């Protein structure tokens, strides 16, 4: 099957969070299952992974009352052994910025990107069987396929799968602007594009796609409630018949303690002897007392991630005997609070405010436990990575965290998003630390298959059903 796979961030070329991990790993796994995949992503000013696409030329793309030229870059054979996987990069002045998003004109930038995707595929002679779009940045695509004009042959009426990675970010703009950018007709007013009089890219994706997925079964349920639906819960409830949850995997080529160049010594489930070396290296890096059990965080510093709960719980955790390492960036107030914590508790708390891929590897390996106190968590990758590194997850029971960590079996789970809940679970973990129970939890977590294999097979089955379905 030929799958067109547009995404705003794709590891290793660009990354702000889990979406990049998914868009990096899932296409590889799909290609290994025999699918032909074209991943399309913006050509940002700086691409990671040493990528330098070759420029194929410009193509005209319909946008804002006319047509405009966008550049097409291509990377082939980026992944050895997956010849059926190609990457296309969409070039435009709008994308030549330091970060993928976080700008006031993001809605327009990603309308431009979505509009260009079919033209870019056509330029590369890629006629897909279906489109798999992701999150609000590409939410307009299912709508364009259903209702758009000026589409290349093969695209009008094409079926689509839309995956919701995080419903909090929806890509809102004025309706008039959105239909003008996308060159759509006024009949879209009152459609799924229209959310209380505003254009909503996330809802357009959900409403117009043939099938909708989220990245865990529990999150698929949660977003149908007002607490988690961020005003789209009614939309999700009314469309629940086409909504399912498929858990993310992790890229086991990238995340493997047995061949991770960022670690001082390799280790594996069969032989954990190299793990203490990682802990010692981590403790040295932050000048921490090496004998204490070490709790870690690798996360965006955001309210969603419950980082305020961690800051509130930290003094109690240190008193009970933990030390703490935080690697994260995001909300300036939380960055400040974490930095203050490290200043106030030298020798017990280490903090690195920023985004650092190599350090993340060392933290996952060197910590004894990883804490993920999220208020909501669509899937969560950090707990999966931690388990693969023999690091015990302490998580809140929400979304994918609830689906992947079992209390007392593969980690520790608390119910309520409060610092007391977090402290309770950390207390349970401390009681098990150093005992055979702890080693059993480590072994069970490391043995679990977290690769993309099972998830890719589930997506593949979904694609088949989309092509067979009569709606
Ligand atoms: P989200 O997408 O909501 O941020 P996920 O758990 O799905 O959360 O994915 C987060 C990804 O980003 C993981 O791969 C994690 O290791 C990585 N990450 C988060 N913060 C940092 C950081 N400061 N430095 C390095 N990697 C980070």
Short mmCIF file of C-alpha atoms in Angstrom, two decimals, residues 11-302:
data_model
loop_
_atom_site.label_atom_id
_atom_site.label_comp_id
_atom_site.label_asym_id
_atom_site.label_seq_id
_atom_site.Cartn_x
_atom_site.Cartn_y
_atom_site.Cartn_z
CA UNK A 11 12.90 12.68 14.26
CA UNK A 12 15.80 13.04 13.70
CA UNK A 13 15.21 16.03 11.41
CA UNK A 14 13.08 18.06 13.83
CA UNK A 15 11.68 17.39 17.27
CA UNK A 16 9.83 19.13 20.05
CA UNK A 17 8.16 16.04 21.51
CA UNK A 18 6.60 12.64 21.02
CA UNK A 19 5.02 13.43 17.64
CA UNK A 20 8.53 13.54 16.17
CA UNK A 21 9.36 10.15 17.65
CA UNK A 22 6.22 8.64 16.15
CA UNK A 23 6.71 10.22 12.73
CA UNK A 24 10.35 9.08 12.83
CA UNK A 25 9.72 5.48 13.80
CA UNK A 26 6.28 4.43 12.50
CA UNK A 27 7.07 4.97 8.78
CA UNK A 28 10.19 2.81 9.16
CA UNK A 29 8.14 0.05 10.74
CA UNK A 30 5.48 0.37 8.02
CA UNK A 31 8.14 0.16 5.32
CA UNK A 32 9.46 -3.00 6.95
CA UNK A 33 5.95 -4.44 6.68
CA UNK A 34 6.14 -3.87 2.93
CA UNK A 35 4.34 -0.54 2.56
CA UNK A 36 5.61 2.28 0.41
CA UNK A 37 5.72 5.45 2.51
CA UNK A 38 6.35 9.09 1.64
CA UNK A 39 6.86 11.21 4.77
CA UNK A 40 6.34 14.93 4.09
CA UNK A 41 7.53 17.56 6.55
CA UNK A 42 8.52 21.25 6.49
CA UNK A 43 12.05 22.15 5.48
CA UNK A 44 13.03 24.00 8.65
CA UNK A 45 16.04 26.31 8.83
CA UNK A 46 18.06 23.71 10.69
CA UNK A 47 17.49 19.99 10.16
CA UNK A 48 18.83 17.50 12.69
CA UNK A 49 20.49 14.15 12.04
CA UNK A 50 22.95 15.71 9.58
CA UNK A 51 20.24 15.68 6.93
CA UNK A 52 20.76 17.60 3.76
CA UNK A 53 17.92 16.92 1.31
CA UNK A 54 18.57 17.45 -2.36
CA UNK A 55 16.44 20.11 -3.97
CA UNK A 56 14.28 18.66 -6.70
CA UNK A 57 12.70 21.95 -7.79
CA UNK A 58 9.71 24.16 -7.05
CA UNK A 59 6.06 23.23 -7.49
CA UNK A 60 3.02 25.49 -7.65
CA UNK A 61 0.72 25.05 -4.67
CA UNK A 62 -2.75 26.62 -4.31
CA UNK A 63 -2.74 29.21 -1.53
CA UNK A 64 -4.51 32.41 -0.56
CA UNK A 65 -6.33 33.43 -3.77
CA UNK A 66 -3.67 32.11 -6.15
CA UNK A 67 -0.80 29.70 -6.53
CA UNK A 68 2.62 30.00 -4.95
CA UNK A 69 5.89 28.18 -5.43
CA UNK A 70 7.11 25.81 -2.70
CA UNK A 71 10.44 24.01 -2.80
CA UNK A 72 10.66 20.23 -2.79
CA UNK A 73 13.61 18.50 -1.14
CA UNK A 74 14.08 14.75 -0.97
CA UNK A 75 16.03 12.25 1.09
CA UNK A 76 16.13 8.69 -0.15
CA UNK A 77 17.76 5.72 1.55
CA UNK A 78 17.84 7.70 4.79
CA UNK A 79 17.20 4.45 6.64
CA UNK A 80 19.18 1.40 5.56
CA UNK A 81 17.03 -1.55 4.56
CA UNK A 82 13.88 0.51 3.95
CA UNK A 83 14.10 1.40 0.26
CA UNK A 84 10.35 1.95 0.12
CA UNK A 85 10.59 4.88 2.55
CA UNK A 86 11.27 8.41 1.29
CA UNK A 87 11.25 11.81 2.97
CA UNK A 88 10.07 14.97 1.24
CA UNK A 89 10.77 18.43 2.67
CA UNK A 90 8.55 21.39 1.84
CA UNK A 91 10.56 24.57 1.42
CA UNK A 92 9.16 28.04 2.02
CA UNK A 93 10.40 31.19 3.72
CA UNK A 94 7.76 30.62 6.40
CA UNK A 95 9.48 27.46 7.65
CA UNK A 96 12.97 28.91 7.79
CA UNK A 97 12.81 29.69 11.49
CA UNK A 98 14.63 28.39 14.52
CA UNK A 99 11.76 26.35 15.95
CA UNK A 100 9.06 24.26 14.20
CA UNK A 101 6.29 26.25 15.87
CA UNK A 102 5.33 28.55 18.67
CA UNK A 103 4.79 31.61 16.42
CA UNK A 104 1.68 33.84 16.13
CA UNK A 105 1.22 32.90 12.45
CA UNK A 106 1.41 29.12 12.99
CA UNK A 107 -2.16 28.51 11.74
CA UNK A 108 -1.29 30.13 8.42
CA UNK A 109 2.11 28.41 8.21
CA UNK A 110 0.59 24.96 8.59
CA UNK A 111 -2.35 25.74 6.30
CA UNK A 112 0.37 26.51 3.75
CA UNK A 113 2.17 23.27 4.56
CA UNK A 114 -1.01 21.13 4.37
CA UNK A 115 -2.01 22.75 1.10
CA UNK A 116 1.38 21.95 -0.42
CA UNK A 117 1.45 18.24 0.54
CA UNK A 118 -0.57 16.89 -2.43
CA UNK A 119 1.40 19.01 -4.93
CA UNK A 120 4.69 17.80 -3.47
CA UNK A 121 3.57 14.16 -3.66
CA UNK A 122 2.54 14.68 -7.26
CA UNK A 123 5.92 16.21 -8.11
CA UNK A 124 7.52 13.02 -6.77
CA UNK A 125 5.08 10.87 -8.77
CA UNK A 126 3.68 9.45 -5.53
CA UNK A 127 -0.02 8.62 -5.87
CA UNK A 128 -1.10 7.37 -2.43
CA UNK A 129 -3.75 4.84 -1.50
CA UNK A 130 -4.39 6.85 1.64
CA UNK A 131 -3.13 9.75 3.70
CA UNK A 132 -2.18 9.40 7.37
CA UNK A 133 -2.15 12.89 8.93
CA UNK A 134 -1.15 13.89 12.46
CA UNK A 135 -2.38 16.52 14.91
CA UNK A 136 -3.70 19.97 14.08
CA UNK A 137 -0.77 20.98 11.85
CA UNK A 138 -2.00 18.58 9.19
CA UNK A 139 -5.65 18.56 10.27
CA UNK A 140 -6.75 20.46 7.16
CA UNK A 141 -5.61 17.64 4.90
CA UNK A 142 -8.52 15.21 5.44
CA UNK A 143 -10.85 18.16 4.75
CA UNK A 144 -8.97 19.17 1.61
CA UNK A 145 -9.17 15.61 0.31
CA UNK A 146 -12.91 15.53 1.00
CA UNK A 147 -13.83 19.02 -0.18
CA UNK A 148 -10.85 20.75 -1.76
CA UNK A 149 -10.38 22.12 -5.26
CA UNK A 150 -7.15 22.25 -7.26
CA UNK A 151 -6.00 18.83 -6.11
CA UNK A 152 -3.73 16.66 -8.27
CA UNK A 153 -5.28 13.62 -9.98
CA UNK A 154 -5.85 10.77 -7.54
CA UNK A 155 -6.33 13.08 -4.55
CA UNK A 156 -9.99 14.17 -4.62
CA UNK A 157 -11.96 11.89 -2.30
CA UNK A 158 -8.85 10.07 -1.09
CA UNK A 159 -9.39 8.35 2.26
CA UNK A 160 -7.50 9.35 5.33
CA UNK A 161 -6.52 8.37 8.84
CA UNK A 162 -6.02 11.19 11.34
CA UNK A 163 -4.09 10.62 14.56
CA UNK A 164 -4.61 12.82 17.61
CA UNK A 165 -1.37 13.08 19.55
CA UNK A 166 -2.46 15.89 21.85
CA UNK A 167 -5.90 17.47 21.80
CA UNK A 168 -4.84 20.52 23.79
CA UNK A 169 -3.28 22.13 20.70
CA UNK A 170 -5.92 22.71 18.04
CA UNK A 171 -4.65 25.32 15.54
CA UNK A 172 -7.39 27.93 15.68
CA UNK A 173 -7.76 30.89 13.35
CA UNK A 174 -10.55 32.99 11.90
CA UNK A 175 -12.88 31.07 9.57
CA UNK A 176 -12.56 33.67 6.84
CA UNK A 177 -8.76 33.45 6.92
CA UNK A 178 -8.73 29.65 6.88
CA UNK A 179 -11.04 29.24 3.88
CA UNK A 180 -9.12 31.94 1.99
CA UNK A 181 -5.68 30.40 2.70
CA UNK A 182 -6.89 26.95 1.77
CA UNK A 183 -8.85 28.20 -1.26
CA UNK A 184 -12.05 26.55 -0.09
CA UNK A 185 -15.64 27.63 -0.60
CA UNK A 186 -17.91 29.35 1.96
CA UNK A 187 -19.89 26.08 2.29
CA UNK A 188 -17.31 25.02 4.90
CA UNK A 189 -18.93 27.40 7.41
CA UNK A 190 -20.95 25.20 9.75
CA UNK A 191 -18.90 22.10 8.85
CA UNK A 192 -16.34 20.34 11.07
CA UNK A 193 -13.96 23.18 10.23
CA UNK A 194 -16.20 25.51 12.20
CA UNK A 195 -15.84 25.32 15.98
CA UNK A 196 -18.02 27.97 17.61
CA UNK A 197 -17.33 30.39 14.75
CA UNK A 198 -13.58 29.79 14.57
CA UNK A 199 -11.62 27.56 12.19
CA UNK A 200 -10.26 24.62 14.15
CA UNK A 201 -7.68 22.49 12.34
CA UNK A 202 -7.83 19.66 14.87
CA UNK A 203 -11.59 19.33 14.60
CA UNK A 204 -11.38 19.48 10.78
CA UNK A 205 -8.98 16.52 10.84
CA UNK A 206 -11.15 14.56 13.24
CA UNK A 207 -14.38 15.34 11.42
CA UNK A 208 -13.31 14.77 7.82
CA UNK A 209 -10.94 11.80 8.23
CA UNK A 210 -12.21 8.35 7.35
CA UNK A 211 -10.87 7.00 10.65
CA UNK A 212 -9.42 8.70 13.73
CA UNK A 213 -6.91 7.25 16.15
CA UNK A 214 -5.33 8.43 19.35
CA UNK A 215 -2.08 7.15 20.73
CA UNK A 216 -3.52 5.01 23.53
CA UNK A 217 -6.85 3.29 24.21
CA UNK A 218 -7.37 5.14 27.50
CA UNK A 219 -6.78 8.54 25.88
CA UNK A 220 -9.37 7.63 23.22
CA UNK A 221 -11.89 7.30 26.08
CA UNK A 222 -10.67 10.31 28.04
CA UNK A 223 -10.98 12.83 25.19
CA UNK A 224 -14.69 12.10 25.07
CA UNK A 225 -15.06 13.73 28.51
CA UNK A 226 -15.12 17.48 29.26
CA UNK A 227 -12.14 17.12 31.61
CA UNK A 228 -9.78 15.91 28.84
CA UNK A 229 -11.52 16.94 25.60
CA UNK A 230 -10.50 20.63 25.59
CA UNK A 231 -13.91 21.61 24.17
CA UNK A 232 -13.83 18.90 21.48
CA UNK A 233 -15.27 16.16 23.74
CA UNK A 234 -18.68 16.49 22.09
CA UNK A 235 -17.11 16.06 18.66
CA UNK A 236 -15.24 12.98 19.83
CA UNK A 237 -18.38 11.51 21.44
CA UNK A 238 -20.41 12.00 18.29
CA UNK A 239 -17.67 10.39 16.20
CA UNK A 240 -16.73 7.63 18.64
CA UNK A 241 -17.68 4.99 16.04
CA UNK A 242 -14.61 5.85 13.99
CA UNK A 243 -12.27 6.49 16.93
CA UNK A 244 -9.77 3.93 18.26
CA UNK A 245 -6.56 3.97 20.29
CA UNK A 246 -3.28 2.42 19.16
CA UNK A 247 -0.34 2.58 21.57
CA UNK A 248 2.92 4.09 20.39
CA UNK A 249 6.09 2.06 20.40
CA UNK A 250 9.61 3.39 20.74
CA UNK A 251 12.42 3.31 18.20
CA UNK A 252 14.44 0.39 19.56
CA UNK A 253 17.34 1.25 17.21
CA UNK A 254 17.71 4.55 19.03
CA UNK A 255 16.75 3.43 22.52
CA UNK A 256 18.78 0.35 23.37
CA UNK A 257 21.10 0.24 26.40
CA UNK A 258 23.09 -2.59 24.76
CA UNK A 259 24.28 -0.30 21.93
CA UNK A 260 23.81 3.25 23.10
CA UNK A 261 26.87 5.41 22.35
CA UNK A 262 25.80 7.96 24.99
CA UNK A 263 26.40 5.47 27.85
CA UNK A 264 29.76 4.78 29.51
CA UNK A 265 29.11 1.00 29.38
CA UNK A 266 26.51 -1.04 27.53
CA UNK A 267 24.10 -3.23 29.47
CA UNK A 268 21.08 -5.42 28.88
CA UNK A 269 18.32 -7.28 30.68
CA UNK A 270 20.62 -10.31 30.94
CA UNK A 271 23.47 -8.30 32.43
CA UNK A 272 22.76 -5.03 34.23
CA UNK A 273 26.37 -4.55 35.31
CA UNK A 274 26.78 -1.44 33.11
CA UNK A 275 23.86 0.45 34.64
CA UNK A 276 25.70 1.63 37.81
CA UNK A 277 28.38 3.15 35.56
CA UNK A 278 25.71 5.29 33.94
CA UNK A 279 24.44 6.32 37.37
CA UNK A 280 27.95 7.24 38.48
CA UNK A 281 28.48 9.32 35.31
CA UNK A 282 25.17 11.10 35.86
CA UNK A 283 25.94 11.78 39.53
CA UNK A 284 29.35 13.18 38.56
CA UNK A 285 27.84 15.42 35.92
CA UNK A 286 25.53 17.04 38.49
CA UNK A 287 27.77 16.68 41.58
CA UNK A 288 25.25 14.48 43.34
CA UNK A 289 25.70 12.08 46.24
CA UNK A 290 26.03 8.83 44.31
CA UNK A 291 24.73 6.47 47.01
CA UNK A 292 21.14 7.74 47.14
CA UNK A 293 18.38 6.25 44.97
CA UNK A 294 18.05 8.60 42.03
CA UNK A 295 14.75 9.86 40.68
CA UNK A 296 14.69 11.54 37.26
CA UNK A 297 12.50 13.59 34.95
CA UNK A 298 12.94 14.01 31.18
CA UNK A 299 10.10 16.19 30.08
CA UNK A 300 8.67 19.34 28.64
CA UNK A 301 8.23 21.58 31.67
CA UNK A 302 4.51 22.16 31.35
#
